[in-house]
Structure formats: C-alpha cells, structure tokens
Coordinates of C-alpha atoms in Angstrom, one line a residue:
M1 CA 1.0 -34.4 23.7
S2 CA 2.1 -30.9 23.9
D3 CA 2.8 -28.4 27.3
L4 CA 0.6 -26.6 25.0
Q5 CA -2.2 -28.9 24.4
Q6 CA -2.2 -30.3 27.7
Q7 CA -2.9 -26.8 29.7
V8 CA -5.6 -26.2 27.3
Q9 CA -7.6 -28.9 27.8
A10 CA -6.6 -28.4 31.9
A11 CA -8.3 -25.2 31.5
A12 CA -11.3 -26.7 29.6
D13 CA -11.6 -29.3 31.9
K14 CA -12.1 -27.0 34.8
L15 CA -14.1 -24.5 33.2
V16 CA -16.8 -27.2 32.4
E17 CA -16.1 -29.4 35.8
S18 CA -16.6 -26.4 37.4
G19 CA -20.4 -25.7 35.6
E20 CA -19.0 -22.5 34.5
E21 CA -19.7 -24.4 30.7
R22 CA -21.3 -27.0 29.5
G23 CA -19.5 -28.5 26.8
L24 CA -16.4 -26.6 24.2
Q25 CA -13.3 -26.8 22.0
V26 CA -10.6 -24.8 21.4
A27 CA -8.3 -25.5 18.9
V28 CA -4.9 -23.0 17.5
Y29 CA -3.1 -22.7 14.2
R30 CA 0.4 -21.8 14.0
D31 CA 1.6 -20.8 10.8
G32 CA -0.1 -22.8 9.0
V33 CA 0.1 -26.0 11.9
Q34 CA -2.8 -27.4 13.9
I35 CA -0.9 -26.8 17.3
V36 CA -3.9 -27.2 19.9
D37 CA -6.9 -29.0 19.2
V38 CA -9.0 -29.5 22.5
V39 CA -12.4 -31.0 23.6
A40 CA -14.0 -31.0 27.1
G41 CA -18.2 -31.3 28.0
V42 CA -20.9 -32.4 26.4
A43 CA -22.8 -31.4 23.8
D44 CA -25.8 -32.5 24.2
P45 CA -26.8 -32.4 27.9
E46 CA -30.0 -34.7 27.9
T47 CA -28.5 -37.8 26.0
G48 CA -25.1 -37.2 27.6
R49 CA -23.7 -36.8 24.4
P50 CA -19.6 -35.7 24.2
V51 CA -18.3 -32.8 22.9
T52 CA -16.3 -34.6 19.9
H53 CA -13.9 -32.6 17.3
D54 CA -16.1 -32.3 14.6
T55 CA -19.4 -31.7 16.4
P56 CA -20.3 -28.3 14.8
F57 CA -22.0 -25.7 17.3
Y58 CA -24.3 -23.0 15.8
N59 CA -21.8 -19.6 16.9
F60 CA -24.3 -16.9 16.0
S61 CA -22.0 -13.4 14.2
I62 CA -18.8 -15.8 14.5
G63 CA -19.5 -16.9 11.3
K64 CA -19.5 -13.4 9.6
G65 CA -15.9 -14.0 9.9
A66 CA -16.8 -17.0 7.0
T67 CA -18.7 -13.9 5.5
A68 CA -16.3 -12.1 4.6
T69 CA -13.9 -14.2 3.8
V70 CA -16.1 -15.4 1.3
A71 CA -16.5 -12.1 -0.1
H72 CA -11.9 -11.4 -0.5
V73 CA -11.8 -14.8 -2.4
L74 CA -14.0 -13.3 -4.8
A75 CA -13.2 -10.1 -5.0
E76 CA -9.7 -11.5 -5.2
R77 CA -11.1 -12.8 -8.6
G78 CA -12.4 -9.9 -9.7
L79 CA -15.8 -10.3 -9.8
F80 CA -16.0 -7.2 -7.9
G81 CA -13.7 -4.8 -5.8
Y82 CA -14.0 -2.6 -2.5
D83 CA -15.3 0.7 -3.5
T84 CA -17.7 -0.9 -6.1
P85 CA -21.2 0.5 -5.6
V86 CA -24.0 -2.1 -4.4
A87 CA -26.7 -1.0 -6.8
E88 CA -24.6 -2.0 -9.6
L89 CA -24.9 -5.9 -8.9
W90 CA -28.2 -5.7 -7.3
P91 CA -29.8 -2.8 -9.7
E92 CA -32.8 -3.4 -6.4
F93 CA -31.0 -2.1 -3.5
A94 CA -30.3 1.5 -4.8
R95 CA -33.7 2.9 -3.9
H96 CA -34.4 4.8 -1.2
G97 CA -31.0 7.0 -1.9
K98 CA -28.6 3.9 -1.0
Q99 CA -27.1 3.7 -4.6
G100 CA -24.1 5.7 -3.1
I101 CA -23.0 2.0 -0.9
T102 CA -20.4 0.4 -1.9
V103 CA -18.8 -2.8 -0.8
R104 CA -16.0 -1.1 1.4
H105 CA -18.8 0.4 3.7
V106 CA -21.2 -3.1 3.8
L107 CA -18.1 -5.0 4.9
S108 CA -16.6 -2.4 7.2
H109 CA -20.1 -1.3 8.9
T110 CA -20.5 2.1 7.8
A111 CA -23.2 1.4 4.7
G112 CA -26.1 2.7 7.0
V113 CA -28.8 -0.1 6.8
P114 CA -28.2 -1.4 10.0
G115 CA -31.7 -2.9 10.5
V116 CA -34.8 -5.4 9.8
P117 CA -38.5 -4.6 10.1
L118 CA -39.3 -4.3 13.2
D119 CA -42.2 -7.1 12.2
T120 CA -39.5 -9.4 11.2
T121 CA -40.1 -12.6 12.2
P122 CA -37.9 -15.7 12.9
E123 CA -39.3 -16.9 9.8
D124 CA -38.7 -14.2 7.8
V125 CA -35.0 -14.4 8.5
C126 CA -35.3 -18.0 7.6
T127 CA -36.6 -16.4 3.4
W128 CA -33.9 -15.0 1.8
E129 CA -36.0 -13.9 -0.6
K130 CA -38.0 -12.0 2.4
M131 CA -34.8 -10.2 3.7
T132 CA -33.6 -9.2 0.9
A133 CA -36.5 -7.2 0.1
A134 CA -36.3 -5.5 2.7
L135 CA -33.1 -4.5 2.7
E136 CA -34.1 -3.3 -1.1
D137 CA -37.2 -0.9 0.6
A138 CA -34.9 0.1 3.2
E139 CA -34.0 3.7 4.1
L140 CA -30.6 5.1 5.3
W141 CA -29.9 5.8 9.2
W142 CA -27.0 8.2 8.5
E143 CA -25.1 8.7 5.1
P144 CA -23.3 5.5 4.1
G145 CA -19.0 5.8 5.2
T146 CA -20.3 8.5 7.4
K147 CA -20.9 7.1 10.4
M148 CA -20.3 2.5 11.9
G149 CA -22.8 1.3 13.8
Y150 CA -22.4 -3.2 13.5
H151 CA -25.0 -4.6 11.1
A152 CA -26.0 -7.0 13.4
L153 CA -28.6 -9.2 10.9
T154 CA -28.2 -7.2 7.4
F155 CA -24.8 -7.8 6.8
G156 CA -24.6 -11.4 6.2
F157 CA -28.0 -10.5 3.8
L158 CA -25.6 -8.2 2.6
V159 CA -23.0 -10.0 1.5
G160 CA -24.5 -12.7 0.4
E161 CA -26.8 -11.6 -1.8
I162 CA -23.4 -9.6 -3.7
V163 CA -22.3 -12.6 -4.0
R164 CA -25.2 -14.5 -5.3
R165 CA -25.2 -11.8 -7.8
V166 CA -21.9 -12.0 -9.0
T167 CA -21.8 -16.2 -9.0
G168 CA -25.6 -16.8 -9.4
K169 CA -25.2 -19.4 -6.8
P170 CA -26.0 -19.1 -2.6
I171 CA -23.4 -18.3 -0.4
S172 CA -23.9 -21.2 1.1
Q173 CA -22.7 -23.0 -2.0
V174 CA -19.2 -20.8 -2.3
L175 CA -18.3 -21.4 0.5
R176 CA -18.4 -24.9 0.2
E177 CA -17.1 -24.4 -3.0
D178 CA -14.4 -21.8 -2.5
V179 CA -13.4 -21.8 1.5
T180 CA -14.6 -24.6 3.5
G181 CA -13.8 -27.9 0.5
P182 CA -10.2 -27.2 -0.1
L183 CA -9.7 -26.6 2.8
G184 CA -11.1 -29.9 3.9
V185 CA -13.5 -28.6 6.5
A186 CA -16.9 -28.5 4.5
D187 CA -18.8 -30.6 7.2
E188 CA -17.8 -28.8 9.7
L189 CA -18.2 -25.1 8.2
Y190 CA -21.7 -23.9 7.4
F191 CA -24.6 -20.8 6.9
G192 CA -27.2 -23.1 6.0
M193 CA -26.6 -26.5 7.5
P194 CA -28.3 -29.7 5.9
D195 CA -31.3 -30.7 8.2
K196 CA -29.8 -34.5 7.9
E197 CA -27.1 -33.3 9.3
H198 CA -28.5 -31.6 12.5
H199 CA -28.2 -34.3 15.1
R200 CA -23.7 -33.5 15.1
L201 CA -24.9 -30.1 16.3
A202 CA -24.4 -28.9 19.8
R203 CA -27.5 -28.0 21.8
L204 CA -27.2 -24.5 22.9
E205 CA -28.5 -23.5 26.6
D206 CA -28.5 -19.3 28.2
A207 CA -26.4 -19.2 31.2
P208 CA -28.7 -17.1 33.8
M209 CA -29.3 -13.7 32.8
D210 CA -29.6 -10.8 35.0
M211 CA -32.7 -9.1 32.8
S212 CA -33.3 -5.8 34.8
A213 CA -30.0 -4.2 33.1
F214 CA -32.7 -3.9 29.8
G215 CA -34.9 -2.4 32.2
E216 CA -32.8 0.6 33.3
M217 CA -32.0 1.2 29.1
P218 CA -34.0 3.6 27.6
A219 CA -37.0 1.9 25.1
D220 CA -35.5 4.3 22.4
L221 CA -32.4 3.0 21.7
P222 CA -31.0 2.2 18.2
M223 CA -30.1 -1.2 19.3
F224 CA -34.3 -1.3 19.5
K225 CA -35.0 0.2 16.6
A226 CA -32.5 -2.3 14.7
A227 CA -34.1 -5.1 15.6
P228 CA -37.0 -7.3 17.6
M229 CA -36.2 -8.5 20.7
T230 CA -37.4 -12.3 19.6
L231 CA -34.3 -12.0 17.5
M232 CA -32.3 -11.4 19.6
P233 CA -29.6 -14.5 19.6
N234 CA -30.5 -16.4 22.9
A235 CA -30.0 -20.8 22.6
D236 CA -34.0 -21.2 21.6
L237 CA -33.2 -19.5 18.4
G238 CA -30.1 -21.0 17.3
N239 CA -31.7 -24.5 18.4
R240 CA -34.7 -24.1 16.1
P241 CA -34.5 -26.4 13.5
D242 CA -35.7 -23.5 11.2
Y243 CA -32.5 -21.6 11.9
L244 CA -30.3 -24.3 11.5
A245 CA -31.3 -25.0 7.7
A246 CA -31.6 -21.9 6.3
D247 CA -29.0 -19.2 4.8
I248 CA -28.1 -16.5 7.6
P249 CA -24.6 -15.5 7.0
A250 CA -24.4 -13.1 9.4
G251 CA -23.6 -16.2 12.1
G252 CA -22.9 -19.6 10.7
K253 CA -22.6 -22.6 12.4
T254 CA -19.1 -24.3 13.2
S255 CA -15.9 -26.2 15.1
A256 CA -13.6 -24.9 16.8
R257 CA -11.0 -25.8 13.9
A258 CA -13.1 -25.8 11.0
I259 CA -12.7 -21.9 11.5
A260 CA -9.3 -21.7 13.0
R261 CA -8.0 -23.6 9.7
M262 CA -10.0 -21.0 7.6
Y263 CA -8.3 -18.1 9.4
A264 CA -4.5 -20.0 9.3
A265 CA -5.2 -20.0 5.6
L266 CA -6.1 -16.1 5.2
L267 CA -2.5 -15.8 6.9
G268 CA -0.7 -18.6 4.9
E269 CA -0.5 -21.7 3.1
V270 CA -2.9 -24.7 4.8
D271 CA -1.7 -28.3 3.5
G272 CA -1.0 -26.4 0.5
V273 CA -4.5 -24.0 -0.1
R274 CA -4.2 -20.1 1.2
L275 CA -7.2 -18.1 0.3
I276 CA -6.2 -14.8 -0.5
S277 CA -3.1 -13.5 -1.0
P278 CA -0.7 -11.5 1.3
E279 CA -0.9 -7.8 -0.4
R280 CA -5.3 -8.7 -0.2
L281 CA -4.6 -9.5 3.4
R282 CA -3.1 -6.7 4.7
E283 CA -5.9 -4.4 3.2
A284 CA -8.5 -6.4 4.8
T285 CA -7.2 -6.0 8.2
T286 CA -6.7 -2.4 8.2
V287 CA -8.9 -0.4 9.4
V288 CA -10.9 1.4 7.8
S289 CA -13.7 2.6 10.1
D290 CA -13.9 3.3 14.2
G291 CA -15.1 4.8 17.0
I292 CA -18.2 4.7 18.9
D293 CA -20.6 2.1 17.2
E294 CA -24.1 3.9 16.4
V295 CA -26.0 0.9 16.9
F296 CA -25.0 -1.1 20.3
G297 CA -23.3 2.6 21.6
M298 CA -20.0 0.8 22.0
P299 CA -15.9 1.3 21.2
T300 CA -15.2 -0.4 17.9
T301 CA -12.8 -1.2 15.3
W302 CA -13.3 -3.0 12.2
G303 CA -10.7 -3.5 8.6
L304 CA -12.8 -5.3 6.1
G305 CA -15.6 -7.7 7.0
Y306 CA -13.2 -8.3 10.5
G307 CA -13.4 -6.4 14.0
I308 CA -9.7 -5.7 14.7
G309 CA -8.6 -6.4 18.6
G310 CA -9.1 -9.4 20.5
P311 CA -12.3 -10.9 22.7
A312 CA -10.4 -9.5 25.9
S313 CA -8.4 -6.8 24.3
T314 CA -9.2 -3.8 22.3
A315 CA -7.9 -2.6 18.9
E316 CA -5.2 -0.6 19.8
Q317 CA -3.9 -3.6 22.6
S318 CA -4.1 -5.9 19.6
P319 CA -3.9 -4.7 16.8
T320 CA -2.3 -7.0 14.5
V321 CA -5.5 -9.2 15.5
F322 CA -8.4 -9.5 13.4
G323 CA -12.0 -11.8 13.3
M324 CA -15.2 -12.3 15.0
S325 CA -16.4 -12.6 18.1
G326 CA -19.7 -14.6 18.4
A327 CA -23.3 -13.5 21.2
G328 CA -23.0 -16.0 23.8
G329 CA -18.9 -16.0 24.4
S330 CA -17.5 -17.9 21.4
A331 CA -15.0 -16.4 18.9
A332 CA -12.3 -16.5 16.0
W333 CA -9.8 -15.0 15.4
A334 CA -6.1 -14.3 13.7
D335 CA -3.2 -12.4 14.9
T336 CA -0.8 -11.6 11.2
A337 CA 2.1 -10.5 13.9
T338 CA 2.2 -14.6 15.3
G339 CA 0.4 -16.6 12.8
T340 CA -1.7 -18.0 14.8
A341 CA -5.1 -18.2 14.0
F342 CA -7.4 -19.4 17.8
A343 CA -11.1 -20.3 17.9
I344 CA -13.1 -21.7 20.6
T345 CA -16.6 -23.0 20.1
K346 CA -19.3 -23.3 23.0
N347 CA -22.9 -24.2 23.6
R348 CA -23.3 -22.3 27.2
L349 CA -24.3 -18.8 25.9
T350 CA -22.7 -16.6 28.6
H351 CA -22.6 -12.8 28.4
D352 CA -19.6 -12.1 28.1
F353 CA -15.6 -13.9 27.0
A354 CA -14.1 -14.8 30.2
A355 CA -13.4 -17.9 29.0
A356 CA -12.2 -17.0 25.1
G357 CA -9.8 -14.3 27.1
L358 CA -8.6 -17.1 29.6
F359 CA -7.6 -19.2 26.2
A360 CA -6.1 -16.3 24.8
G361 CA -3.8 -15.7 27.5
I362 CA -2.7 -19.2 27.9
V363 CA -2.1 -19.8 23.9
S364 CA -0.3 -15.9 24.1
R365 CA 2.2 -17.5 26.5
G366 CA 2.9 -21.1 25.2

C-alpha cells in the first residue's frame, strides 16, 4: 500500500469514526494509472452494508461532467460543432426566440434557459418528453451569451436531447457505448440506472441543516424562480427509485473510481483509451464564461461543460483544474498541469465541500 493510499484511508476512516461522514469513496488517477482507491463506512446504515469499491452513489451534479464528456466525444466525431445552433439539431427548440442558442451557450451555462416551470414535479423530471417539451416552450431569461447562470436541471436535458437528436439514442446508451463501456466502468457510472441494480447503491442521508438561512433569503431570488423547492437536492429525492432509474443527466450515479477514470481518460490514455484529443481538451477547459452567476449569485467560471477551479479553490487559484461538484459535497475533477484526476463520493449530504478540500490537500501534497 502506498503512503498516499494510507494517508487518504486514514483520513477517510477518521471522518467516518467522528460521525462527520457515513460512507465514502476516494479515487485518484495520475498519468492514467489509479494510485488511490479508498472506501470507508457504510453504504446503508439500516443494514450495515459496507461501502465497496464498486458501490455507486447518486451524486447529483457530479454527473454533469459525464454529460459534457459525451457531448465532447460526439463533437470530436463531427456530429455537431460548439457553434452549431441547437435548433438546427432540434427544430422545435427555436420557439420564443431561442433560435440563436448554440451548443457552446448550453455547455457554458449562458443559454438563458436556466429554469423549469414552477409546477414541475419529481415525476415530471423522470419523464423525458415532459422536460424537453418544457424547454421547447421556455422563454429566455437573457440574450444567449450575454450572461451566465447555472442551468441546474435544464443543462442535462438540453445536452441530452442534442445527443438524442444526432445519434437517435438516449444519452444513457451513448454514455455506455462510447465512454463507460470502453473504460470498463459501465456498471459503475450511470444516468438512468436499471431497477435491478438499485440494491447496490449507497443510501443518501441529509446532514443537519440550519434552515433559518433560507428564511432570510428574499422570496424573489432568481434561484427560487428556476425550480420549485420540491426539486432542490436532498436525500429523499436522491433515494427515489424513479429518480434513480430515469435519465436525468443533470446528475449521475457513480463510484468514485469510475468518474475519476473518466476524467483520467480526458487527460490522456487509460489502458489504451483516450476519450478526446489534446486539442479538444484544451478547448473544453478554456474559460468561456465567468462572473456572478445570475441564478445563484456567486462568482463562477465555466469552460465547456466543466467548472474551472477546484471545489475548495477558485479558478484564479487553480486555473488548470476542471470538473464538477455535486450537492451534498461530492466532487470529481482533473488537473491538466499535474495529470491528476480525483473523485470523492459520499452518502451524507453536507452543505460544504470540506471533505473534498481535505482530500484534495492530501493528494496535492502526496
């Protein structure tokens, strides 16, 4: 066992023993080789089932990294360009002045359609046709490309429908055929996860939260207009069988080692598989949009589908780091400067990225 593996394992065990975390995985690749594969704690507190290396966790937005990766793989194949208008691939989307939105706008969260109807139910989110119809009927919040705001739910359906239109296949199938299958992790990284596999999943739980903070927020905040509170990420939502089975590519179900392996195969070869060219990787990880997010109000920096900077560092501090974090504190990213890919998955949904920052620090020193 390497010194770095030992250090990460000790830190993971300590977090579980303290009660700060329930179950987690940490995986690290460097130059295409896995150098850390740590598990700790329980996947299901009721049964005591332990976390194993292949336990998938529903990690919410961590899955957007896989969604973006599918788009880049298809762009590499020439099925569309980043400046292709979405309506050229999906004509019904052009309604209400949306004909100018390009694939680049979608990937950089500048498309101007960040919201879903406020009467959208969890059942609606599990129904592909309802969500794409809502996007066809959506009106612009801003002129595409002029502002940036997190498309929390709509990102996945926008990219997913583009993928479906150009391939004739659901994005979950394309993910399996073109990304996870070749990498050998098709049974650990999913959008829609077959019902028969749900018994393998980690069960999510919510860490205690001070709800008074929500009470102090103005009711007219854009984030409250982008989706109903019933769709805000929490354990109940992430444990729903219909949510787990449905293609919702704004999120994903994955083990740490599977999503880290995907990022490693963006940086370079992993067992002979490289997902995109070095030139495309440079384009995908170059800053496209940055500033104050129009929906959530915080400073944000985007490449094409990946956030720039780490979960515990800014784009200015870590300009070579790209990836996606998920509600609850999970995160996966890669660093083009060091050839390192990293992921943490966990089932206790916390309201910060303290664990991700802790492990990132250990890895950077190791």
